[in-house]
Structure formats: C-alpha cells, structure tokens
Short mmCIF file of C-alpha atoms and ligand atoms in Angstrom, two decimals:
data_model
loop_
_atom_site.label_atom_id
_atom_site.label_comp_id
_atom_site.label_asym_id
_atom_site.label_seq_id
_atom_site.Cartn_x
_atom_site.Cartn_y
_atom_site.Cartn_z
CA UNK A 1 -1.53 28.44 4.82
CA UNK A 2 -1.95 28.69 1.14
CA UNK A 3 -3.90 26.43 -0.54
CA UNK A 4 -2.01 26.18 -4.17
CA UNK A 5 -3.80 23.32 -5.51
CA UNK A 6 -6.13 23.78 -8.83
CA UNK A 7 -8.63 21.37 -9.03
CA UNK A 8 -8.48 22.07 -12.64
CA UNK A 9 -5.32 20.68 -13.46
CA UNK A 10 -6.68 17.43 -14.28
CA UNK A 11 -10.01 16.65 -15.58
CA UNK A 12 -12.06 14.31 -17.10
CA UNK A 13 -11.27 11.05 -18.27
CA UNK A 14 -8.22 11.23 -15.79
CA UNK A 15 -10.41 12.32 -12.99
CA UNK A 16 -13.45 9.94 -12.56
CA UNK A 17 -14.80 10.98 -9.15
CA UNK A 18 -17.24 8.16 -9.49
CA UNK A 19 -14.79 5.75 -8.85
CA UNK A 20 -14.62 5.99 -5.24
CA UNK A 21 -18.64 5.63 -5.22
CA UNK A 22 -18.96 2.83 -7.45
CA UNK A 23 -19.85 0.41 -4.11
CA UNK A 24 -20.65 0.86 -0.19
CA UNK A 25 -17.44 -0.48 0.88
CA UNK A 26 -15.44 2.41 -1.62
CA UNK A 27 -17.81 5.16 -0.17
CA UNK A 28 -17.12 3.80 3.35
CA UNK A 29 -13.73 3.50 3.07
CA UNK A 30 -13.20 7.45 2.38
CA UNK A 31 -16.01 9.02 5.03
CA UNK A 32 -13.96 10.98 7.39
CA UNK A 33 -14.56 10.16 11.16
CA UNK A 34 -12.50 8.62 13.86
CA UNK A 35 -10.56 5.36 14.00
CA UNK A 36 -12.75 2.67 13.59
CA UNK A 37 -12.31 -0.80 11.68
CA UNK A 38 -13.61 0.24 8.72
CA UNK A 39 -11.25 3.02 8.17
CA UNK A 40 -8.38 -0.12 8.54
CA UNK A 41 -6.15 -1.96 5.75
CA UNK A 42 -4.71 -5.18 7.09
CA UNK A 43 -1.37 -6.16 4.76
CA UNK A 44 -1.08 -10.09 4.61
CA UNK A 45 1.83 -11.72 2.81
CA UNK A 46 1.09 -14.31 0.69
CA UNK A 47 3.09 -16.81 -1.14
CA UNK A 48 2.82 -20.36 -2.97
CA UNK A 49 2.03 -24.02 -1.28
CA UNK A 50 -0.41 -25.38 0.93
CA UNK A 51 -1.02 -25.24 4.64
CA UNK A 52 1.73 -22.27 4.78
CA UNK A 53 1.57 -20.06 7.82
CA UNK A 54 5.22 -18.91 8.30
CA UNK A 55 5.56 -16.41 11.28
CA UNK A 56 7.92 -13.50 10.31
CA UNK A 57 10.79 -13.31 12.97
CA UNK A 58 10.59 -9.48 13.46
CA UNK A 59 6.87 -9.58 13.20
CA UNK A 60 5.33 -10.88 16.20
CA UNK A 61 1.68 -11.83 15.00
CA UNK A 62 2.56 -11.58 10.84
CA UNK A 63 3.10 -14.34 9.23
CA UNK A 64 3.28 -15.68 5.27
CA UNK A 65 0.39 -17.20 4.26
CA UNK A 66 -0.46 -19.65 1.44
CA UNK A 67 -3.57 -19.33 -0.90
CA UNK A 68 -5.32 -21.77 1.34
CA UNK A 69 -4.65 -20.10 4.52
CA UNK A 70 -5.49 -16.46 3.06
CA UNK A 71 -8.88 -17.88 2.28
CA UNK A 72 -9.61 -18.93 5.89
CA UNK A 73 -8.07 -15.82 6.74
CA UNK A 74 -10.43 -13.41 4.34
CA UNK A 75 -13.63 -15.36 5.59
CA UNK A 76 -12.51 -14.49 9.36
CA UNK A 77 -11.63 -11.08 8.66
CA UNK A 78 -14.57 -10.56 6.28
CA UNK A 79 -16.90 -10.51 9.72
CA UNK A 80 -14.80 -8.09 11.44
CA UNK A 81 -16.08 -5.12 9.41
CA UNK A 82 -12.29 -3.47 8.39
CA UNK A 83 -11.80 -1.86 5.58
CA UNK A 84 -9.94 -4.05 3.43
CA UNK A 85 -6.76 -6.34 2.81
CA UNK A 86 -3.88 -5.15 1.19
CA UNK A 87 -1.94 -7.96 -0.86
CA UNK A 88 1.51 -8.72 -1.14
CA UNK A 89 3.00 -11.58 -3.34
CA UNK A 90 6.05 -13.73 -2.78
CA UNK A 91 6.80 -15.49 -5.65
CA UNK A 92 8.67 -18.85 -5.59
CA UNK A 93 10.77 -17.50 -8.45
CA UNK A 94 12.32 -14.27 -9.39
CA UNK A 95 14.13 -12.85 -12.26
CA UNK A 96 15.49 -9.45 -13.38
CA UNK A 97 12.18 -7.93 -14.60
CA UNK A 98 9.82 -10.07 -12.28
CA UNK A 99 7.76 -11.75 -14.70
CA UNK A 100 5.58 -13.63 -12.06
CA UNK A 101 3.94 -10.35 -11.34
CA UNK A 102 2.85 -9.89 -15.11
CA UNK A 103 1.31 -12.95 -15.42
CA UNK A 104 -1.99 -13.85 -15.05
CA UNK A 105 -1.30 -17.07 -13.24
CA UNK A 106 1.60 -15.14 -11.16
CA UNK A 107 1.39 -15.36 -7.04
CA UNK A 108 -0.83 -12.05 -6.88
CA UNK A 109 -3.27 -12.97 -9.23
CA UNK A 110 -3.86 -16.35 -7.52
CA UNK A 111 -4.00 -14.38 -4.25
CA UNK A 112 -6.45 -11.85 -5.68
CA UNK A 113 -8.70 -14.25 -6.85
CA UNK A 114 -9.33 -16.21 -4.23
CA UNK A 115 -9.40 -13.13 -1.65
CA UNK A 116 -12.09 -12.22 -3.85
CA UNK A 117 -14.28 -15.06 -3.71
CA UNK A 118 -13.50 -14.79 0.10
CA UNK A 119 -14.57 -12.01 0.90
CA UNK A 120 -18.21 -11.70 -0.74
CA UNK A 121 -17.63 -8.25 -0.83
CA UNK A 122 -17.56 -7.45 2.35
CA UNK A 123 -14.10 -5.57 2.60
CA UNK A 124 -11.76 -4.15 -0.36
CA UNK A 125 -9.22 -6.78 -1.85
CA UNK A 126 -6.72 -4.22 -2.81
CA UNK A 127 -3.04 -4.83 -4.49
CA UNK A 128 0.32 -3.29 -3.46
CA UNK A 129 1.75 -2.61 -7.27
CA UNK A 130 5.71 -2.42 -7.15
CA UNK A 131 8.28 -5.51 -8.37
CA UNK A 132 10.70 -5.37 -5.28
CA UNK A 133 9.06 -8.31 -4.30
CA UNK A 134 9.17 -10.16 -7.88
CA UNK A 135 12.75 -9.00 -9.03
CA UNK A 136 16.26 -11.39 -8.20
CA UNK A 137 18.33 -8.13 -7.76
CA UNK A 138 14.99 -6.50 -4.99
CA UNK A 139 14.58 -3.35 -6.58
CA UNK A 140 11.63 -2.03 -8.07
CA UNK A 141 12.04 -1.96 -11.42
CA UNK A 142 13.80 -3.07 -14.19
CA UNK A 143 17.82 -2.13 -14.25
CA UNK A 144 20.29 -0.09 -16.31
CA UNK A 145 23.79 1.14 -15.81
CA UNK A 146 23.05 4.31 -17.98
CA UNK A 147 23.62 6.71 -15.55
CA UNK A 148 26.73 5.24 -14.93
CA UNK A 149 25.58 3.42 -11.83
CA UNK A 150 23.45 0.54 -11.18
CA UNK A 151 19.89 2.16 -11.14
CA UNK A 152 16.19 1.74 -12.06
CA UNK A 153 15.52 2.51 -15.25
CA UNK A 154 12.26 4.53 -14.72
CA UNK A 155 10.99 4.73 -18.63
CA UNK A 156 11.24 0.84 -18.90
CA UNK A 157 9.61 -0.10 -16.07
CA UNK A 158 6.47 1.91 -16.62
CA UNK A 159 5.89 -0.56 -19.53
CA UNK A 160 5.78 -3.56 -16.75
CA UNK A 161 3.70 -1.55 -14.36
CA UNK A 162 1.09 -1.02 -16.57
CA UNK A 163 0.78 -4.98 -17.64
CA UNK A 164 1.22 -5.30 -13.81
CA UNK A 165 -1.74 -2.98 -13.36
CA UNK A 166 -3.75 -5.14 -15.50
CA UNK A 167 -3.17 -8.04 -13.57
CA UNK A 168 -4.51 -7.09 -10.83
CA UNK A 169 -7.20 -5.77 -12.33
CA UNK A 170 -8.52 -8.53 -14.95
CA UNK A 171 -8.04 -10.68 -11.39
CA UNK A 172 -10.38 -8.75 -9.61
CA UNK A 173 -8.55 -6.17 -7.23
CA UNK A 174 -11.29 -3.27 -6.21
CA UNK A 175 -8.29 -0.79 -5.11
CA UNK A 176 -4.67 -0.43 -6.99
CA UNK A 177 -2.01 0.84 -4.54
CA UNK A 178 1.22 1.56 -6.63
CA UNK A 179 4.44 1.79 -4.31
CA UNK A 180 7.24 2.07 -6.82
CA UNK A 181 7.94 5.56 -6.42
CA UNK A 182 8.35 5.70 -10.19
CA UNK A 183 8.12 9.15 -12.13
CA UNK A 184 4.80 8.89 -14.16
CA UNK A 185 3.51 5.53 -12.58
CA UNK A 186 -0.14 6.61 -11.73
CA UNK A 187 -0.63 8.16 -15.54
CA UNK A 188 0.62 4.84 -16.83
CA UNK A 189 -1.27 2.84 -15.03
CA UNK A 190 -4.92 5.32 -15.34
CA UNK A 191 -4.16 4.89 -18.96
CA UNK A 192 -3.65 0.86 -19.45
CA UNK A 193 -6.32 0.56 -17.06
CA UNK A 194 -8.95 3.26 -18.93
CA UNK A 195 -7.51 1.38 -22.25
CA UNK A 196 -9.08 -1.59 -20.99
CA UNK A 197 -12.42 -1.00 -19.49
CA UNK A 198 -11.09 -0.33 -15.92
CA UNK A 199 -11.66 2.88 -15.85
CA UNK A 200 -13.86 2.76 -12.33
CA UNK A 201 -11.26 0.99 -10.85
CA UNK A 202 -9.57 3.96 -8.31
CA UNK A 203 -5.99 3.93 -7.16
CA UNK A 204 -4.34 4.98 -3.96
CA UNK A 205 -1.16 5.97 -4.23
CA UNK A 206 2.02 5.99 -2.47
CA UNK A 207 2.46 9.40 -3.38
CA UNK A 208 4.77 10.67 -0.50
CA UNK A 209 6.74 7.49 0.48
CA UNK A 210 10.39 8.12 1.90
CA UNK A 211 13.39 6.23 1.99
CA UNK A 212 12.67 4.68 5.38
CA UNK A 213 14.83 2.58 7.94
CA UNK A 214 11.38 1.36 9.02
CA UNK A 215 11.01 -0.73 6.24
CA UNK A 216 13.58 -3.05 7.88
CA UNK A 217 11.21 -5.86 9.11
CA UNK A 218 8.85 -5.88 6.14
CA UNK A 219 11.78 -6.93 3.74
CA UNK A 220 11.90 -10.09 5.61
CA UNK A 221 8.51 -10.64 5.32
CA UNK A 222 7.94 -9.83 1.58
CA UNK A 223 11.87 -11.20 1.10
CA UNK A 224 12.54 -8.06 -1.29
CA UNK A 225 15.52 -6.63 1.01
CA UNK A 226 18.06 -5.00 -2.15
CA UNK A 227 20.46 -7.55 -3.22
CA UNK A 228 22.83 -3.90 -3.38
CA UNK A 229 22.59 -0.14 -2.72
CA UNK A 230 19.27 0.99 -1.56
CA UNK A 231 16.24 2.83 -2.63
CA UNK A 232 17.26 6.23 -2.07
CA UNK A 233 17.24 7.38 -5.75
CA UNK A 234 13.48 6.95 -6.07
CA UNK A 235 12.01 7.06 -2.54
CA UNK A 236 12.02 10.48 -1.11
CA UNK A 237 15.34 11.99 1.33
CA UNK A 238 13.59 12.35 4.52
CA UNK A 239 15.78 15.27 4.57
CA UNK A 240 14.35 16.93 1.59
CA UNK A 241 12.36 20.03 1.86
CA UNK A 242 8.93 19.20 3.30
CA UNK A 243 7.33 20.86 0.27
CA UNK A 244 8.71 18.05 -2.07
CA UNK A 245 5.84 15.81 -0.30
CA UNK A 246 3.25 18.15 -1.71
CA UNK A 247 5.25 18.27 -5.22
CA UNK A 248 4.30 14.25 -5.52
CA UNK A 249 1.19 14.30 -4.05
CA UNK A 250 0.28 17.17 -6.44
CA UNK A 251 1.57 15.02 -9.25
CA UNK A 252 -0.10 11.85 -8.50
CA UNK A 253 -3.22 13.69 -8.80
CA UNK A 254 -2.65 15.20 -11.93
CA UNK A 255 -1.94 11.55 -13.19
CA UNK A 256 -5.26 10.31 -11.99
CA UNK A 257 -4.39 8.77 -8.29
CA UNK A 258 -7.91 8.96 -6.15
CA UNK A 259 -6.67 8.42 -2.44
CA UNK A 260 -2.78 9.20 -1.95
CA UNK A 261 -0.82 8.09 0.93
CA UNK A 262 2.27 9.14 2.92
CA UNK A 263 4.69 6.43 4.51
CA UNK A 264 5.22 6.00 6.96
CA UNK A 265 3.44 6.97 9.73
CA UNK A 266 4.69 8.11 12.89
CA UNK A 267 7.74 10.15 12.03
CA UNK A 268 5.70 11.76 9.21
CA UNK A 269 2.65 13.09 10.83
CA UNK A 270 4.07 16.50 10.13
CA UNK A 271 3.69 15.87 6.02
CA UNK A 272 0.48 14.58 6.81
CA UNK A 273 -0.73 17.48 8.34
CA UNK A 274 1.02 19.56 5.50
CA UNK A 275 -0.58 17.28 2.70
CA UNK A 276 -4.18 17.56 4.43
CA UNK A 277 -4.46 21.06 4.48
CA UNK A 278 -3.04 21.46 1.38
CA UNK A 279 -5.46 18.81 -0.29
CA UNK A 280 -8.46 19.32 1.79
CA UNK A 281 -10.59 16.87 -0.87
CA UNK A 282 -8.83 14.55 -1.35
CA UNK A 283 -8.93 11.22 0.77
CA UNK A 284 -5.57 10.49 2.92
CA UNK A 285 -4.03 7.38 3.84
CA UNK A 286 -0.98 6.60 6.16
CA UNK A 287 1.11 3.53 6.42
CA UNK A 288 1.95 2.13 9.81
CA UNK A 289 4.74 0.34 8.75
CA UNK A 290 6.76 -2.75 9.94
CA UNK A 291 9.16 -1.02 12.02
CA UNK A 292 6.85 1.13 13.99
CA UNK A 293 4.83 -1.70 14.72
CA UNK A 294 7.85 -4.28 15.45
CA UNK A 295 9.15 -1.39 17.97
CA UNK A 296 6.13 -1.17 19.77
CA UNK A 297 5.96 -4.91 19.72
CA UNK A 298 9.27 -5.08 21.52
CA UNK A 299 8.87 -3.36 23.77
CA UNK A 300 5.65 -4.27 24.77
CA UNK A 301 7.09 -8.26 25.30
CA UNK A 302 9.68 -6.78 27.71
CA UNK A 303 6.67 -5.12 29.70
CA UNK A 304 7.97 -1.69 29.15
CA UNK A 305 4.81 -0.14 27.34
CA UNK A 306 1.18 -1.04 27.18
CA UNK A 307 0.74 -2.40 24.05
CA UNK A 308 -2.85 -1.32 23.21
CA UNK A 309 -2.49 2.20 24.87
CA UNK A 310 0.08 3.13 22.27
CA UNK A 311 -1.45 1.09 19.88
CA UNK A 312 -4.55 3.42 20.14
CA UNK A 313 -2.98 6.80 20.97
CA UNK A 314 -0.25 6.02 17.79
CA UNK A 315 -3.49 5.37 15.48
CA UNK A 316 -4.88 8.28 16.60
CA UNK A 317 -2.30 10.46 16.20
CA UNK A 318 -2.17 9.56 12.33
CA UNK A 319 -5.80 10.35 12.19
CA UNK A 320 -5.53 14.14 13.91
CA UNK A 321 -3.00 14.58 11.37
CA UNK A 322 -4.82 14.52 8.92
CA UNK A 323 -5.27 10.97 7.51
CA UNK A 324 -8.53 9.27 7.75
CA UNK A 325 -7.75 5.44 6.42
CA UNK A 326 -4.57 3.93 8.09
CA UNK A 327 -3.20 0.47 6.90
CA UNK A 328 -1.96 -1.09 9.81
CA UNK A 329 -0.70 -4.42 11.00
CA UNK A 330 -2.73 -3.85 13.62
CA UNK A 331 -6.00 -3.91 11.64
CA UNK A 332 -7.13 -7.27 13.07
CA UNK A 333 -6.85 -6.97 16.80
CA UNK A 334 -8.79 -3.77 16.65
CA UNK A 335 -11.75 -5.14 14.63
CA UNK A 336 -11.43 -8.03 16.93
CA UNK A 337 -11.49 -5.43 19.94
CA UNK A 338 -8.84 -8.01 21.57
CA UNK A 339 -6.00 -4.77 22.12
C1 PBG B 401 7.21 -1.84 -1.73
C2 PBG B 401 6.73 -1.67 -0.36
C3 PBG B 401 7.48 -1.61 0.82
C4 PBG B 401 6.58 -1.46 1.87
C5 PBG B 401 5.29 -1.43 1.32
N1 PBG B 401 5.40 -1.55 -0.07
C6 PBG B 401 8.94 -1.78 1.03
C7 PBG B 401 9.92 -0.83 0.50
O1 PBG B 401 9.59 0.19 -0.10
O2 PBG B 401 11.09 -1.13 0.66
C8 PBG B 401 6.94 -1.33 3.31
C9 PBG B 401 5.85 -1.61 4.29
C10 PBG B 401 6.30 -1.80 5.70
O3 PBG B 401 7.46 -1.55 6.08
O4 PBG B 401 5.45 -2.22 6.50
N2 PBG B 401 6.64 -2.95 -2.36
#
C-alpha cells in the first residue's frame, strides 16, 4: 500500500492541530479504541414549536423534536457519557437560498444554543452544515441553469456556507460537520471562521459522502427529499473509482478539515479501510445512516434478526475498518446499555 499523502501540503494557519485538544471531550472524541459511547454521535432533528416530539414513520425510535424537548433530551443524554449530538434544523419556512440557516435567530441557532446550555459540556454540540434542509427546491445550494440544466451553482453557494458557518459558530457549536459535497467548502468555511476568531473551532467533514439510496428515510425526517433530479452531480457515483474517495479526503485536508468522514457506513467499509491506511493520522468518522438503521429495524420487528447482535457486530465492523467515531442512530441505546 502506498502511502501518497504529504503532510506538508497544508500548513499553518490552515492546519491548527490544537484544535482537536482545545477540551477533554475534543481529545476524547478522537482516542482510538473500541466502540464505546464516547466514540458515538447521536443525530436529533429539531424543528420549531413547543412540546413537539413527532416520530418519523421510517424511523422507529427517531423522532422531530422541538427546542423544548431537545433540552430534556441533551440533559438525559448528557449523563450517558456519548460523544456528542449532531444537529439538524427544520425550518418552518424555506426559500430558494435558505435564509433561515444564515440567520442568527434561524432554527439551528436556536437549537445550538440551547443544546449548549444543556449539555454543561459534557458531550460535543456539533452542526450538520448543508441547506437541503433550508432550501424550497431540497438541494444543497443555491440554483442556476448555466450548465444548461437545473444544477447547484457551487461558486455561489460557498458565499452562504461560510455565513452559515458562522452561525453555528457565533451560536456556540464545538464541532462543524459540512455535508454539502461542495468543491472548496472546507477552505471557505476555515477561512470565514479564522476571519472571525474561530480559528480553534475544528471541522469534520463529509469528505467521502456518495450518492446513496440509504438516505431514503432521513429525507423524511429532515423533510429535504429534492423537489427534482437528485444529488448525483455533487455526491460521489458509488461506481466511481475507489481512489476518487481518497482524491476528496485528500482535498478536505488541504482545505483545513480536522476529522473527515465517509457515508455511509456499511456498504463502504471498503473506502474506509482504503481512507485509513492511506491517512493513518488523521481521525475517521463513519455515518450509519437512516437506511441501514431502518433495515435493521425492520427486520428486527418481524423477529427475523436480533436487533442488538447486529446492532453491535454492524458497529464493529465500521470500527475494524478503520473508523474510530461512528454517528449512529443508535448512539442512545448503547450508552443506555438497553440493546
Ligand atoms: C445532508 C445530509 C444528508 C444526510 C446527512 N446530512 C442527506 C442527503 O445527503 O441527502 C443523510 C443521513 C442519513 O441518511 O441518516 N444535509
């Protein structure tokens, strides 16, 4: 195997290796061991109102959550001893550019906030960046018909990533986890965020993230299905040469990213594997995502699988290959030992 990878390519100010020692929880969350809470990201939806605790159809055990409910939520899981939270907002309204994610009194602001006053800092409060969730039309960015189809224009919605970056930041996020798949998003959003004082705050990035089926159930959830056409000109082909997953990864670093991921999970562990020996310092996350936990969810309420055996042999798999914090749905019923 050859390992390709210059640590020199990017340096100081871009590189800050400080910034995933800058608290216990940080330094904690990239210590390589097995799978234990700590190592865990629990996603949790969250949208406007009061007393909101909408259970997603195709996500046993998931549910939307209001501001209200995410605070009784954070205290619970802040004795459990995972990792951190990782926070999606549903705004009431969208438009074509998704302006409620680049305001400061936008859904994820709100939601940061209070997770952070919630959680005393005993886990990471940390924000999934992207506007699929914020936009009218679902992608996840702003649009153009330049190319002579309906796309994302890339250029113009770096601009609203970075003011989305500094959102989350100015509210109080300790992790940034950008998800757009956008060409240049991490270098944007290290340079608003170094522009403005933030430069401890780390990001993990979604560096290898493919055009997935098993996004399916999370749409409903975060209701940011594509109002047309899909996402395959800026997630990756799962078809494309393996190689292109170390191409992005390889990237992101070079644009600042601290902890990259690859997503999803279980039909990737072979990029994993790839990305972790080709990056051997660099911390590796994995998404578990909706569809390989609704799957195993199914099937487990028909009785055909043991629900925590796969549970733990699935989570384990994605650590032997190679990455060491996992963001499941899961998170919870670990921590709480109750699967
Ligand atoms: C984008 C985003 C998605 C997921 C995480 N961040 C959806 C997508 O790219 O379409 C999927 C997570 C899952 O399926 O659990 N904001």
């Amino acid at each position: 195997m050859s390992h390709n990878y210059s640590p020199q390519t990017a340096t100081f100010p871009v590189v800050r290796m400080r910034r995933l020692r800058y608290n216990k929880l940080i330094r904690e969350l990239v210590q390589e061991n097995a799978v234990t809470a700590d190592k865990l990201i629990y996603p949790l939806f969250i949208r406007q109102g009061k007393n909101i605790r909408t259970p997603i159809n195709s996500m046993p055990g998931v549910f939307q959550l209001s501001i209200d409910e995410l605070v009784r939520e954070v205290e619970e899981l802040r004795t459990l001893g995972i990792g951190g939270i990782l926070l999606f907002g549903i705004p009431d309204v969208k438009d074509s550019c998704g302006s409620d994610a680049t305001s400061d009194n936008g859904i994820i602001a709100q939601a940061v906030r209070a997770a952070k006053d919630a959680a005393q800092n005993k886990l990471l409060v940390i924000t999934d960046l992207c506007f699929c969730e914020y936009t009218d039309h679902g992608h996840c960015g702003i649009l153009t018909n330049r190319t002579g189809q309906t796309d994302v224009d890339n250029d113009a919605t770096l601009k609203i990533i970075a003011e989305q970056a500094l959102v989350h930041a100015r509210a109080g996020a300790d992790l940034i986890a950008p998800s757009g798949m956008i060409d240049g998003m991490i270098g944007a959003i290290r340079t608003a965020l170094d522009m403005n004082q933030f430069e401890h705050l780390p990001m993990m990035s979604y560096a290898a993230k493919y055009a997935s089926g098993f996004y399916g159930p999370f749409r409903e959830a975060a209701e940011s299905t594509p109002q047309f056409g899909d996402r395959r000109s800026y997630q990756m082909d799962p078809a494309a040469a393996a190689q292109q997953a170390l191409r992005e990864v390889e990237l992101d670093l070079a644009e600042g990213a601290d902890i990259v991921m690859v997503k999803p999970a279980m039909v990737y562990l072979d990029i994993m594997r790839m990305v972790r020996e080709h990056f051997p310092n660099v911390p590796l996350a994995a998404y578990n995502v909706s569809g390989e936990y609704s799957m195993i969810k199914a099937a487990a309420e028909r009785g055909w699988i043991d629900e925590s055996r796969i549970v733990r042999e699935t989570l384990t798999a994605i650590h032997r290959a190679g990455a060491s914090i996992i963001i499941t749905y899961w998170a919870k019923d670990i921590a709480k030992n109750v699967l």
